[in-house]
């Protein structure tokens, strides 16, 4: 993608730059949309001691600002991505909940254009091959067993931009689909599963590398049957997603996950209601009510997606979970970037990478955001 303002040079002075291994006080040089290892001439912005964190990478998000990725509508997708960009997410996947074949096909086709334009990092198929008993906010009537022909068609329609699929490893044909995904360059993720730890381990051995929103929509961790949670936390190949909104996972349990593995990726799993306040919304074909910021299926208690931004997830990781700022920032940027295989370009403020960043104010909220060297 061509970078606008390609020759623009900016220096952020008096910055507290959050790097993977700690905080460095000083200047951050930006040139041609990337972080520069050497001083540059040009505009100087004095940050007055404020933190600069890498732009957030959200590998699991369904929408925001009233718009959803689900129908593949470009205006909706732009609206959702712009909302999250303003809250620090400079790299975003677009997640699709379970739909029928034609809905998913249309969505993948539409979103592939936006991924080709660099608005999206890719498409995440959350389903449709998920466990009915762990369906969460997915319509149980639309869930199905892994269907390689359907999967191949979606990958083809996505023109290289279907980057991830979440599936339940205990379903018939699931392990073959994991292998097929890996061969097609699609990251396989274990989630919405009623399977045992053994089923999860088999999926990881077959090539799955992510556990989708760890703890949520899977068998709980039990001390005599660790289930997919223990299998994922114990496997050094696996990145675990965490919805750190204080609702899906309580801070004490988030702390355990961070203690167990360096590979926790903060996600929002945000739905269209993010940024919109309380009200009635749709997630795929399901009606969702948001009350006091908490999204549940209409008339039920099942938690639907969240309404947070990555800025919230990051800040809570510091304030509620108690992580050092560089650890929280890494979980919101470098860890998901690595899981997606894009960490040579994004995920940290190291020379040569995209100048994607967020400047924080004193209470760790977002002051302003830069993507590829341009303030947004
Ligand atoms: Zn989701």
Coordinates of N, CA, C and O in Angstrom, one line a residue, residues 240-312:
X240 N -2.6 -17.2 23.5 CA -4.0 -17.2 24.1 C -4.6 -15.8 24.0 O -3.9 -14.8 24.4
X241 N -5.8 -15.7 23.4 CA -6.5 -14.4 23.4 C -7.2 -14.2 24.8 O -7.7 -15.2 25.4
X242 N -7.3 -13.0 25.2 CA -7.9 -12.7 26.5 C -8.8 -11.4 26.3 O -8.3 -10.4 25.8
X243 N -10.1 -11.5 26.7 CA -11.0 -10.4 26.6 C -10.9 -9.7 28.0 O -11.5 -10.1 29.0
X244 N -10.0 -8.7 28.1 CA -9.7 -8.1 29.4 C -10.6 -6.9 29.6 O -10.2 -5.8 29.8
X245 N -11.9 -7.2 29.7 CA -12.9 -6.1 30.0 C -13.4 -6.1 31.4 O -14.3 -5.4 31.7
X246 N -12.9 -7.0 32.2 CA -13.4 -7.1 33.6 C -14.7 -7.9 33.7 O -15.2 -8.1 34.9
X247 N -15.3 -8.2 32.6 CA -16.6 -9.0 32.6 C -16.4 -10.4 32.2 O -16.8 -11.4 32.9
X248 N -15.7 -10.6 31.0 CA -15.5 -11.9 30.5 C -14.5 -12.7 31.4 O -14.7 -14.0 31.5
X249 N -13.5 -12.1 31.9 CA -12.5 -12.7 32.7 C -12.2 -11.8 33.9 O -11.9 -10.6 33.6
X250 N -12.2 -12.2 35.1 CA -11.9 -11.3 36.2 C -10.4 -11.1 36.3 O -9.6 -12.0 35.9
X251 N -10.0 -10.0 36.9 CA -8.6 -9.6 36.9 C -7.7 -10.7 37.6 O -6.6 -11.0 37.1
X252 N -8.2 -11.4 38.6 CA -7.4 -12.4 39.3 C -7.1 -13.5 38.3 O -6.0 -14.1 38.4
X253 N -8.0 -13.9 37.4 CA -7.8 -15.0 36.5 C -6.9 -14.5 35.3 O -6.1 -15.2 34.8
X254 N -7.1 -13.2 34.9 CA -6.3 -12.7 33.9 C -4.8 -12.7 34.4 O -3.9 -13.0 33.6
X255 N -4.6 -12.4 35.7 CA -3.3 -12.4 36.3 C -2.7 -13.8 36.2 O -1.5 -14.0 35.9
X256 N -3.5 -14.8 36.4 CA -3.0 -16.2 36.3 C -2.5 -16.5 34.9 O -1.5 -17.1 34.7
X257 N -3.3 -16.1 33.9 CA -2.9 -16.3 32.5 C -1.6 -15.6 32.2 O -0.7 -16.2 31.6
X258 N -1.4 -14.4 32.6 CA -0.2 -13.7 32.4 C 1.0 -14.3 33.1 O 2.1 -14.3 32.6
X259 N 0.7 -14.9 34.2 CA 1.8 -15.6 35.0 C 2.2 -16.9 34.3 O 3.3 -17.4 34.4
X260 N 1.2 -17.5 33.6 CA 1.4 -18.8 33.0 C 2.2 -18.8 31.7 O 2.9 -19.7 31.3
X261 N 2.0 -17.7 30.9 CA 2.6 -17.7 29.6 C 2.9 -16.3 29.2 O 2.2 -15.3 29.5
X262 N 4.0 -16.1 28.4 CA 4.3 -14.8 27.9 C 3.5 -14.5 26.6 O 3.6 -13.4 26.1
X263 N 2.6 -15.4 26.2 CA 1.9 -15.2 24.9 C 0.4 -15.0 25.1 O -0.4 -15.7 24.6
X264 N 0.1 -14.0 25.9 CA -1.3 -13.5 26.1 C -1.5 -12.3 25.1 O -0.7 -11.4 25.2
X265 N -2.5 -12.5 24.3 CA -2.8 -11.4 23.3 C -4.2 -10.8 23.8 O -5.2 -11.5 23.8
X266 N -4.1 -9.5 24.1 CA -5.4 -8.8 24.5 C -6.2 -8.6 23.2 O -5.7 -8.3 22.2
X267 N -7.5 -8.9 23.3 CA -8.4 -8.7 22.2 C -9.6 -7.9 22.8 O -9.8 -7.9 24.0
X268 N -10.4 -7.3 21.9 CA -11.6 -6.7 22.3 C -12.8 -7.6 22.2 O -13.7 -7.6 23.0
X269 N -12.8 -8.4 21.1 CA -14.0 -9.2 20.7 C -15.2 -8.2 20.7 O -16.3 -8.5 21.0
X270 N -14.9 -6.9 20.3 CA -16.0 -5.9 20.4 C -17.0 -6.1 19.3 O -16.7 -6.5 18.2
X271 N -18.2 -5.8 19.7 CA -19.3 -5.8 18.7 C -19.7 -4.4 18.3 O -19.1 -3.4 18.8
X272 N -20.7 -4.3 17.5 CA -21.1 -3.0 17.0 C -21.3 -2.0 18.1 O -21.1 -0.8 17.9
X273 N -21.8 -2.5 19.2 CA -22.2 -1.6 20.3 C -21.0 -0.8 21.0 O -21.2 0.1 21.7
X274 N -19.8 -1.3 20.7 CA -18.6 -0.6 21.3 C -18.7 0.9 20.9 O -18.8 1.2 19.7
X275 N -18.6 1.8 21.9 CA -18.6 3.2 21.6 C -20.0 3.8 21.5 O -20.1 5.0 21.2
X276 N -21.0 3.0 21.7 CA -22.4 3.4 21.4 C -23.3 3.6 22.6 O -24.4 4.0 22.5
X277 N -22.8 3.1 23.8 CA -23.6 3.2 25.0 C -24.7 2.0 25.0 O -24.7 1.2 24.1
X278 N -25.5 2.0 26.0 CA -26.5 1.0 26.2 C -27.5 1.0 25.1 O -27.8 2.1 24.5
X279 N -28.1 -0.1 24.8 CA -29.1 -0.2 23.7 C -29.3 -1.6 23.2 O -28.8 -2.6 23.8
X280 N -30.0 -1.8 22.1 CA -30.3 -3.1 21.5 C -29.6 -3.2 20.2 O -29.6 -2.3 19.4
X281 N -28.9 -4.3 20.0 CA -28.0 -4.4 18.8 C -28.2 -5.8 18.3 O -28.8 -6.7 18.8
X282 N -27.5 -6.1 17.1 CA -27.4 -7.4 16.5 C -26.0 -7.9 16.4 O -25.1 -7.0 16.2
X283 N -25.8 -9.1 16.7 CA -24.5 -9.7 16.4 C -24.8 -10.9 15.5 O -25.3 -11.9 15.9
X284 N -24.4 -10.8 14.2 CA -24.9 -11.8 13.3 C -26.4 -11.7 13.3 O -27.0 -10.7 13.1
X285 N -27.1 -12.9 13.5 CA -28.5 -12.9 13.5 C -29.1 -12.8 14.9 O -30.3 -12.9 15.1
X286 N -28.2 -12.7 15.9 CA -28.6 -12.7 17.3 C -28.9 -11.3 17.8 O -28.1 -10.4 17.5
X287 N -30.0 -11.2 18.6 CA -30.2 -9.9 19.3 C -29.5 -9.8 20.6 O -29.4 -10.8 21.3
X288 N -28.9 -8.7 20.8 CA -28.0 -8.4 21.9 C -28.5 -7.2 22.6 O -28.8 -6.2 22.0
X289 N -28.5 -7.3 24.0 CA -28.8 -6.1 24.8 C -27.6 -5.6 25.5 O -26.8 -6.4 26.0
X290 N -27.3 -4.3 25.5 CA -26.2 -3.8 26.2 C -26.8 -2.9 27.4 O -27.6 -2.0 27.1
X291 N -26.5 -3.4 28.6 CA -26.9 -2.6 29.8 C -25.7 -2.4 30.7 O -25.0 -3.4 31.0
X292 N -25.5 -1.2 31.0 CA -24.3 -0.8 31.8 C -23.0 -1.3 31.2 O -22.1 -1.8 31.8
X293 N -23.0 -1.2 29.8 CA -21.8 -1.6 29.1 C -21.6 -3.1 28.9 O -20.6 -3.6 28.3
X294 N -22.5 -3.9 29.5 CA -22.4 -5.4 29.4 C -23.3 -5.9 28.4 O -24.5 -5.7 28.4
X295 N -22.8 -6.7 27.4 CA -23.5 -7.2 26.3 C -24.0 -8.6 26.5 O -23.1 -9.5 26.8
X296 N -25.3 -8.8 26.5 CA -25.8 -10.2 26.7 C -26.8 -10.5 25.6 O -27.4 -9.6 25.0
X297 N -27.0 -11.8 25.3 CA -28.1 -12.2 24.4 C -29.4 -11.7 24.9 O -29.7 -11.9 26.1
X298 N -30.3 -11.2 24.0 CA -31.6 -10.7 24.5 C -32.3 -11.8 25.2 O -32.4 -12.9 24.8
X299 N -32.9 -11.4 26.4 CA -33.7 -12.3 27.2 C -32.9 -13.4 27.8 O -33.5 -14.3 28.4
X300 N -31.6 -13.4 27.8 CA -30.8 -14.4 28.4 C -29.6 -13.8 29.2 O -29.6 -12.6 29.5
X301 N -28.7 -14.7 29.7 CA -27.6 -14.2 30.5 C -26.3 -14.5 29.8 O -25.2 -14.1 30.3
X302 N -26.3 -15.2 28.6 CA -25.1 -15.5 27.9 C -24.4 -14.2 27.5 O -25.0 -13.3 26.9
X303 N -23.1 -14.0 27.8 CA -22.4 -12.8 27.4 C -22.1 -12.8 26.0 O -21.6 -13.9 25.4
X304 N -22.5 -11.8 25.3 CA -22.1 -11.7 23.8 C -20.8 -11.0 23.8 O -20.0 -11.1 24.7
X305 N -20.5 -10.4 22.6 CA -19.2 -9.7 22.5 C -19.0 -8.6 23.6 O -19.9 -8.4 24.3
X306 N -17.9 -8.0 23.6 CA -17.7 -6.9 24.5 C -18.0 -5.6 23.9 O -18.4 -5.5 22.7
X307 N -17.9 -4.5 24.7 CA -18.0 -3.2 24.2 C -16.8 -2.4 24.4 O -16.8 -1.1 24.4
X308 N -15.7 -3.0 24.7 CA -14.5 -2.3 25.0 C -13.7 -1.9 23.7 O -13.9 -2.5 22.6
X309 N -12.7 -1.1 23.9 CA -11.7 -0.8 22.9 C -10.4 -1.4 23.4 O -10.2 -1.8 24.5
X310 N -9.4 -1.5 22.5 CA -8.1 -2.0 22.9 C -7.5 -1.1 23.9 O -6.7 -1.5 24.8
X311 N -7.8 0.2 23.8 CA -7.3 1.2 24.8 C -7.8 0.8 26.2 O -7.0 0.9 27.2
X312 N -9.0 0.4 26.3 CA -9.6 -0.1 27.6 C -8.9 -1.4 28.0 O -8.5 -1.5 29.2

